[in-house]
GROMACS .gro file of C-alpha atoms in nm:
model
  334
    1MET     CA    1  -0.031   0.029   0.006
    2SER     CA    2   0.157   0.315  -0.091
    3LEU     CA    3   0.160   0.587   0.171
    4THR     CA    4   0.127   0.918  -0.031
    5PHE     CA    5  -0.024   1.138   0.247
    6SER     CA    6   0.215   1.123   0.545
    7PRO     CA    7   0.255   1.362   0.839
    8SER     CA    8   0.497   1.492   1.025
    9ARG     CA    9   0.317   1.536   1.332
   10ALA     CA   10   0.034   1.421   1.544
   11ILE     CA   11  -0.097   1.627   1.780
   12ILE     CA   12  -0.380   1.388   2.011
   13GLU     CA   13  -0.709   1.575   2.250
   14LEU     CA   14  -0.661   1.366   2.547
   15GLY     CA   15  -1.042   1.457   2.619
   16TYR     CA   16  -1.216   1.757   2.650
   17SER     CA   17  -1.208   1.815   3.077
   18CYS     CA   18  -1.082   2.150   3.158
   19ASN     CA   19  -1.062   2.268   3.545
   20LEU     CA   20  -1.046   2.693   3.359
   21LYS     CA   21  -1.354   2.846   3.121
   22CYS     CA   22  -1.097   3.048   2.919
   23GLN     CA   23  -1.326   3.324   2.756
   24ASN     CA   24  -1.110   3.273   2.442
   25CYS     CA   25  -1.228   2.940   2.405
   26GLY     CA   26  -1.598   2.720   2.411
   27LEU     CA   27  -1.445   2.376   2.476
   28TRP     CA   28  -1.544   2.414   2.858
   29LYS     CA   29  -1.918   2.484   2.803
   30LYS     CA   30  -2.237   2.265   2.845
   31ASP     CA   31  -2.261   1.963   2.556
   32TYR     CA   32  -1.988   2.073   2.372
   33ARG     CA   33  -1.892   1.693   2.288
   34LYS     CA   34  -2.251   1.701   2.119
   35LEU     CA   35  -2.237   2.043   2.005
   36ARG     CA   36  -1.920   1.928   1.802
   37GLY     CA   37  -2.103   1.615   1.699
   38GLU     CA   38  -1.786   1.418   1.883
   39GLU     CA   39  -2.007   1.056   2.021
   40LYS     CA   40  -1.923   0.895   2.352
   41GLY     CA   41  -1.691   0.672   2.420
   42ASP     CA   42  -1.313   0.824   2.428
   43LEU     CA   43  -0.957   0.636   2.353
   44THR     CA   44  -0.883   0.420   2.547
   45LEU     CA   45  -0.560   0.333   2.689
   46ARG     CA   46  -0.473   0.009   2.520
   47ASP     CA   47  -0.652   0.246   2.204
   48LEU     CA   48  -0.380   0.511   2.271
   49LYS     CA   49  -0.062   0.332   2.274
   50ARG     CA   50  -0.164   0.161   1.948
   51ILE     CA   51  -0.216   0.487   1.735
   52GLN     CA   52   0.151   0.572   1.932
   53SER     CA   53   0.329   0.269   1.818
   54GLU     CA   54   0.160   0.337   1.446
   55LEU     CA   55   0.293   0.656   1.455
   56SER     CA   56   0.626   0.566   1.498
   57GLU     CA   57   0.598   0.295   1.257
   58LEU     CA   58   0.496   0.553   0.956
   59GLY     CA   59   0.751   0.771   1.047
   60ILE     CA   60   0.588   1.019   1.237
   61LYS     CA   61   0.793   1.168   1.499
   62ARG     CA   62   0.653   1.451   1.654
   63LEU     CA   63   0.378   1.376   1.891
   64SER     CA   64   0.172   1.677   2.145
   65TYR     CA   65  -0.124   1.627   2.343
   66ILE     CA   66  -0.355   1.889   2.389
   67GLY     CA   67  -0.694   1.922   2.582
   68GLY     CA   68  -0.921   2.063   2.722
   69GLU     CA   69  -0.606   2.014   3.029
   70PRO     CA   70  -0.393   1.773   2.920
   71PHE     CA   71  -0.226   1.737   3.255
   72LEU     CA   72  -0.606   1.575   3.366
   73HIS     CA   73  -0.591   1.279   3.174
   74LYS     CA   74  -0.534   1.025   3.440
   75ASN     CA   75  -0.285   0.848   3.175
   76ILE     CA   76  -0.065   1.125   3.041
   77LEU     CA   77   0.243   1.016   3.165
   78GLU     CA   78   0.225   0.661   3.099
   79LEU     CA   79   0.112   0.752   2.740
   80ALA     CA   80   0.415   0.995   2.739
   81GLU     CA   81   0.670   0.690   2.846
   82HIS     CA   82   0.541   0.513   2.583
   83ALA     CA   83   0.586   0.715   2.356
   84LEU     CA   84   1.004   0.814   2.461
   85GLY     CA   85   1.045   0.464   2.443
   86LEU     CA   86   0.891   0.464   2.064
   87GLY     CA   87   1.142   0.721   2.065
   88LEU     CA   88   0.870   0.946   1.998
   89TYR     CA   89   0.926   1.350   2.011
   90THR     CA   90   0.652   1.440   2.311
   91ALA     CA   91   0.546   1.786   2.409
   92ALA     CA   92   0.219   1.928   2.558
   93VAL     CA   93   0.006   2.238   2.608
   94THR     CA   94  -0.102   2.306   2.942
   95ASN     CA   95  -0.243   2.613   3.148
   96GLY     CA   96  -0.011   2.542   3.453
   97SER     CA   97  -0.314   2.492   3.657
   98ALA     CA   98  -0.316   2.082   3.723
   99PHE     CA   99   0.043   2.022   3.845
  100ASP     CA  100   0.174   1.914   4.176
  101GLU     CA  101   0.568   1.832   4.246
  102LYS     CA  102   0.590   1.512   4.239
  103LYS     CA  103   0.398   1.489   3.844
  104ILE     CA  104   0.714   1.724   3.795
  105GLU     CA  105   0.962   1.561   3.932
  106GLU     CA  106   0.893   1.252   3.737
  107ILE     CA  107   0.838   1.439   3.436
  108VAL     CA  108   1.194   1.617   3.474
  109CYS     CA  109   1.348   1.269   3.589
  110LYS     CA  110   1.215   1.063   3.331
  111ASN     CA  111   1.270   1.268   3.061
  112LEU     CA  112   0.902   1.266   2.934
  113PHE     CA  113   0.882   1.568   2.728
  114LYS     CA  114   1.086   1.778   2.505
  115ALA     CA  115   0.910   2.055   2.557
  116ILE     CA  116   0.567   2.174   2.782
  117VAL     CA  117   0.409   2.513   2.690
  118PHE     CA  118   0.230   2.711   2.908
  119SER     CA  119  -0.001   2.977   2.838
  120ILE     CA  120  -0.019   3.289   3.028
  121ASP     CA  121  -0.211   3.590   2.898
  122GLY     CA  122  -0.067   3.854   3.069
  123PRO     CA  123  -0.009   4.003   3.498
  124ALA     CA  124  -0.215   3.737   3.730
  125ASN     CA  125  -0.494   3.983   3.703
  126VAL     CA  126  -0.547   4.003   3.345
  127HIS     CA  127  -0.517   3.553   3.356
  128ASP     CA  128  -0.751   3.497   3.611
  129PHE     CA  129  -0.986   3.691   3.391
  130ILE     CA  130  -0.920   3.525   3.066
  131ARG     CA  131  -0.954   3.212   3.218
  132GLY     CA  132  -1.217   3.238   3.432
  133LYS     CA  133  -1.068   3.109   3.709
  134LYS     CA  134  -0.915   3.333   4.038
  135GLY     CA  135  -0.553   3.210   4.109
  136ALA     CA  136  -0.506   3.044   3.741
  137PHE     CA  137  -0.186   3.257   3.648
  138GLU     CA  138  -0.029   3.180   4.036
  139LYS     CA  139  -0.057   2.786   4.005
  140ALA     CA  140   0.079   2.809   3.586
  141VAL     CA  141   0.393   3.059   3.748
  142TRP     CA  142   0.437   2.788   4.043
  143ALA     CA  143   0.458   2.487   3.805
  144ALA     CA  144   0.693   2.657   3.571
  145LYS     CA  145   0.923   2.735   3.810
  146PHE     CA  146   0.943   2.459   4.003
  147PHE     CA  147   1.037   2.255   3.666
  148ARG     CA  148   1.341   2.494   3.626
  149ASN     CA  149   1.436   2.435   4.012
  150ILE     CA  150   1.390   2.070   3.930
  151LYS     CA  151   1.544   2.061   3.606
  152ASN     CA  152   1.867   2.262   3.747
  153LYS     CA  153   1.919   2.034   4.030
  154SER     CA  154   1.885   1.729   3.847
  155LYS     CA  155   2.073   1.869   3.560
  156LYS     CA  156   1.846   1.769   3.285
  157ARG     CA  157   1.761   1.974   2.989
  158PHE     CA  158   1.404   1.852   2.919
  159PRO     CA  159   1.118   1.987   2.909
  160LYS     CA  160   1.182   2.295   2.736
  161ILE     CA  161   0.929   2.529   2.919
  162TYR     CA  162   0.807   2.769   2.615
  163VAL     CA  163   0.536   3.055   2.733
  164TYR     CA  164   0.253   3.106   2.479
  165CYS     CA  165   0.037   3.450   2.506
  166THR     CA  166  -0.302   3.441   2.318
  167VAL     CA  167  -0.377   3.787   2.201
  168SER     CA  168  -0.666   3.909   2.182
  169LYS     CA  169  -0.891   4.236   2.288
  170LEU     CA  170  -0.853   4.154   2.635
  171ASN     CA  171  -0.525   4.168   2.729
  172TYR     CA  172  -0.351   4.325   2.340
  173LYS     CA  173  -0.248   4.643   2.600
  174TYR     CA  174  -0.041   4.410   2.825
  175MET     CA  175   0.187   4.187   2.618
  176TYR     CA  176   0.503   4.411   2.696
  177ASP     CA  177   0.420   4.265   3.024
  178THR     CA  178   0.399   3.887   2.954
  179PHE     CA  179   0.704   3.922   2.837
  180LYS     CA  180   0.847   4.034   3.148
  181ILE     CA  181   0.677   3.743   3.341
  182ALA     CA  182   0.848   3.458   3.032
  183SER     CA  183   1.177   3.629   3.090
  184SER     CA  184   1.181   3.602   3.467
  185LEU     CA  185   1.022   3.241   3.384
  186ASN     CA  186   1.410   3.211   3.202
  187ALA     CA  187   1.163   3.076   2.948
  188ASN     CA  188   1.331   2.909   2.616
  189LYS     CA  189   1.060   3.031   2.421
  190LEU     CA  190   0.780   3.325   2.441
  191ARG     CA  191   0.568   3.318   2.142
  192PHE     CA  192   0.283   3.542   2.036
  193GLN     CA  193  -0.052   3.400   1.826
  194GLU     CA  194  -0.340   3.568   1.810
  195ALA     CA  195  -0.692   3.465   1.919
  196SER     CA  196  -0.826   3.290   1.655
  197ALA     CA  197  -1.215   3.398   1.689
  198LEU     CA  198  -1.501   3.256   1.432
  199SER     CA  199  -1.790   3.365   1.329
  200LYS     CA  200  -2.082   3.136   1.150
  201ALA     CA  201  -2.037   3.292   0.865
  202ASP     CA  202  -1.659   3.188   0.865
  203LEU     CA  203  -1.736   2.839   0.897
  204ASN     CA  204  -1.985   2.770   0.643
  205GLU     CA  205  -1.874   2.964   0.387
  206THR     CA  206  -1.575   2.734   0.412
  207ALA     CA  207  -1.774   2.434   0.441
  208ALA     CA  208  -2.052   2.500   0.171
  209LEU     CA  209  -1.683   2.621  -0.069
  210LEU     CA  210  -1.606   2.194  -0.004
  211GLY     CA  211  -1.913   2.066   0.032
  212LEU     CA  212  -1.973   2.003   0.344
  213PRO     CA  213  -2.279   2.023   0.578
  214LYS     CA  214  -2.341   2.345   0.787
  215ALA     CA  215  -2.135   2.415   1.071
  216GLY     CA  216  -2.340   2.465   1.378
  217TRP     CA  217  -2.091   2.547   1.659
  218HIS     CA  218  -1.705   2.552   1.690
  219ALA     CA  219  -1.540   2.620   2.000
  220TYR     CA  220  -1.364   2.952   1.903
  221ILE     CA  221  -1.694   3.137   1.819
  222ASN     CA  222  -1.606   3.456   1.992
  223GLU     CA  223  -1.602   3.795   1.972
  224ASN     CA  224  -1.270   3.846   2.090
  225ARG     CA  225  -1.048   3.923   1.753
  226LEU     CA  226  -0.803   4.193   1.750
  227ASN     CA  227  -0.979   4.449   1.509
  228LYS     CA  228  -0.682   4.675   1.288
  229GLU     CA  229  -0.579   4.920   1.524
  230GLN     CA  230  -0.551   4.691   1.801
  231ARG     CA  231  -0.340   4.463   1.614
  232GLU     CA  232  -0.104   4.769   1.485
  233ILE     CA  233  -0.054   4.802   1.823
  234ALA     CA  234   0.012   4.497   1.947
  235ALA     CA  235   0.252   4.408   1.640
  236LYS     CA  236   0.399   4.769   1.729
  237THR     CA  237   0.473   4.622   2.124
  238VAL     CA  238   0.669   4.297   1.936
  239ARG     CA  239   0.919   4.535   1.779
  240ARG     CA  240   0.996   4.639   2.122
  241ILE     CA  241   1.040   4.376   2.281
  242LYS     CA  242   1.227   4.174   1.976
  243SER     CA  243   1.475   4.491   1.948
  244CYS     CA  244   1.563   4.398   2.370
  245GLY     CA  245   1.790   4.188   2.234
  246PHE     CA  246   1.723   3.956   2.557
  247SER     CA  247   1.880   3.559   2.484
  248MET     CA  248   1.525   3.374   2.494
  249LYS     CA  249   1.374   3.337   2.206
  250VAL     CA  250   1.068   3.527   2.058
  251GLU     CA  251   0.845   3.452   1.780
  252ALA     CA  252   0.501   3.623   1.664
  253GLU     CA  253   0.226   3.506   1.429
  254ALA     CA  254   0.252   3.672   1.082
  255SER     CA  255  -0.031   3.897   1.146
  256LEU     CA  256   0.091   4.045   1.453
  257GLU     CA  257   0.412   4.114   1.283
  258GLY     CA  258   0.208   4.329   1.042
  259ARG     CA  259   0.244   4.019   0.761
  260LYS     CA  260  -0.066   3.840   0.551
  261ASN     CA  261  -0.154   3.517   0.786
  262ASN     CA  262  -0.298   3.355   0.489
  263VAL     CA  263  -0.054   3.042   0.434
  264CYS     CA  264  -0.174   2.752   0.592
  265HIS     CA  265   0.056   2.462   0.753
  266PHE     CA  266  -0.152   2.249   0.877
  267ALA     CA  267  -0.322   2.023   0.603
  268GLY     CA  268  -0.105   1.739   0.486
  269ARG     CA  269   0.163   1.819   0.788
  270ASP     CA  270   0.002   1.781   1.081
  271MET     CA  271  -0.324   1.557   1.176
  272VAL     CA  272  -0.495   1.606   1.492
  273ILE     CA  273  -0.731   1.274   1.653
  274THR     CA  274  -1.016   1.362   1.856
  275PRO     CA  275  -1.100   1.179   2.182
  276CYS     CA  276  -1.307   0.917   2.068
  277GLY     CA  277  -1.074   0.860   1.785
  278LYS     CA  278  -1.149   1.087   1.470
  279LEU     CA  279  -0.875   1.166   1.267
  280LEU     CA  280  -0.883   1.484   1.135
  281ILE     CA  281  -0.705   1.697   0.859
  282CYS     CA  282  -0.805   2.022   0.925
  283PRO     CA  283  -0.934   2.100   1.311
  284MET     CA  284  -1.118   2.394   1.172
  285LEU     CA  285  -1.311   2.131   1.023
  286THR     CA  286  -1.481   1.922   1.257
  287SER     CA  287  -1.649   1.740   0.994
  288LEU     CA  288  -1.381   1.686   0.768
  289GLU     CA  289  -1.317   1.337   0.972
  290ALA     CA  290  -1.042   1.107   0.724
  291GLY     CA  291  -1.171   0.824   0.929
  292ASP     CA  292  -1.239   0.639   1.301
  293LEU     CA  293  -0.924   0.504   1.463
  294LYS     CA  294  -1.137   0.240   1.653
  295LYS     CA  295  -1.198   0.091   1.292
  296GLU     CA  296  -0.936   0.188   1.106
  297SER     CA  297  -0.552   0.138   1.107
  298LEU     CA  298  -0.380   0.490   1.116
  299LYS     CA  299  -0.188   0.312   0.747
  300GLU     CA  300  -0.555   0.296   0.583
  301ILE     CA  301  -0.672   0.619   0.659
  302LEU     CA  302  -0.361   0.771   0.529
  303ALA     CA  303  -0.356   0.611   0.250
  304SER     CA  304  -0.685   0.644   0.152
  305LYS     CA  305  -0.673   1.034   0.236
  306SER     CA  306  -0.403   1.094   0.049
  307GLU     CA  307  -0.617   1.337  -0.228
  308ALA     CA  308  -0.842   1.496   0.014
  309ALA     CA  309  -0.577   1.620   0.191
  310ALA     CA  310  -0.411   1.749  -0.132
  311SER     CA  311  -0.703   1.921  -0.232
  312LEU     CA  312  -0.736   2.061   0.067
  313ALA     CA  313  -0.343   2.135   0.138
  314GLN     CA  314  -0.358   2.355  -0.183
  315ARG     CA  315  -0.700   2.567  -0.155
  316ALA     CA  316  -0.577   2.664   0.186
  317GLN     CA  317  -0.243   2.787   0.043
  318ASN     CA  318  -0.421   2.983  -0.223
  319GLY     CA  319  -0.615   3.146  -0.032
  320GLU     CA  320  -0.954   3.003  -0.086
  321LEU     CA  321  -1.099   2.961   0.210
  322PRO     CA  322  -1.222   3.194   0.476
  323ILE     CA  323  -1.159   2.966   0.814
  324CYS     CA  324  -0.735   2.965   0.680
  325ALA     CA  325  -0.661   3.289   0.853
  326LYS     CA  326  -0.804   3.179   1.153
  327CYS     CA  327  -0.691   2.882   1.235
  328CYS     CA  328  -0.600   2.775   1.622
  329VAL     CA  329  -0.384   2.457   1.577
  330GLU     CA  330  -0.134   2.548   1.362
  331LYS     CA  331  -0.052   2.760   1.603
  332ILE     CA  332   0.073   2.495   1.822
  333ASN     CA  333   0.425   2.511   1.661
  334ILE     CA  334   0.622   2.329   1.908
   0.00000   0.00000   0.00000
């Protein structure tokens, strides 16, 4: 069987459980699974290990865990250890509030993750307001510092600590504060990315162009996206930060540096595996399912969807799809 659709990274969604109520995300809201059209019955630990083994066999070496909050998943450390044994490059995106000392020590001592991304939206009052829970900032900062301390004591390089700031109309004025926070944490990298803020019109226009059913819901339907003036202010702040000459690596999404964000870096290169085992070619088009990993092997799905993935990638690169400029998962650049 010829494998012509060969992504370089898999993103596994480890359930929808989350302990925060972020304003830029609707995942925590009532009936999210039903609204997304996701079946009940999450992948078992055995299923997930089988999928990870298939990733390794197919040469797909990069694996990112997201959620919900992935560190609420009871098996995440066991999964990461299994992936490590397969030679996979593991990373995770976290809100930072589900760690304790024992969990951090195990992660560092066993080298379970190459990188962990902490989502930080600004100083404490701003972060907690956006995240919907008082004390969320304090927990995230404590965890990032404890990771650093344990790494130093055990003389370990990993996991690298990244800080990602999702920039919206709620926090664009506090980007420099976030830079100072990331610096105080000795983060390996700081990345600014624009908040995804979709409308039903975006979703339905894209669905119509692709011949898909109309979308009734998406986790990123909100009104927090930056306007033109706010985006210019954000770009000015990014230039100021990059001129500081600090040793920490600083990145920003194209739209936050005054450049167009119309190139898809996801379709054909990455894929998403949902909690119930659906494989998505595009994370924003949840109705465009490539296959069901409970029923088919990963190799079979990738081979059968080569043409669909190539077509989607080409249309995205041509700027034909309204949703592409507002993509959320492409930004998880780890």
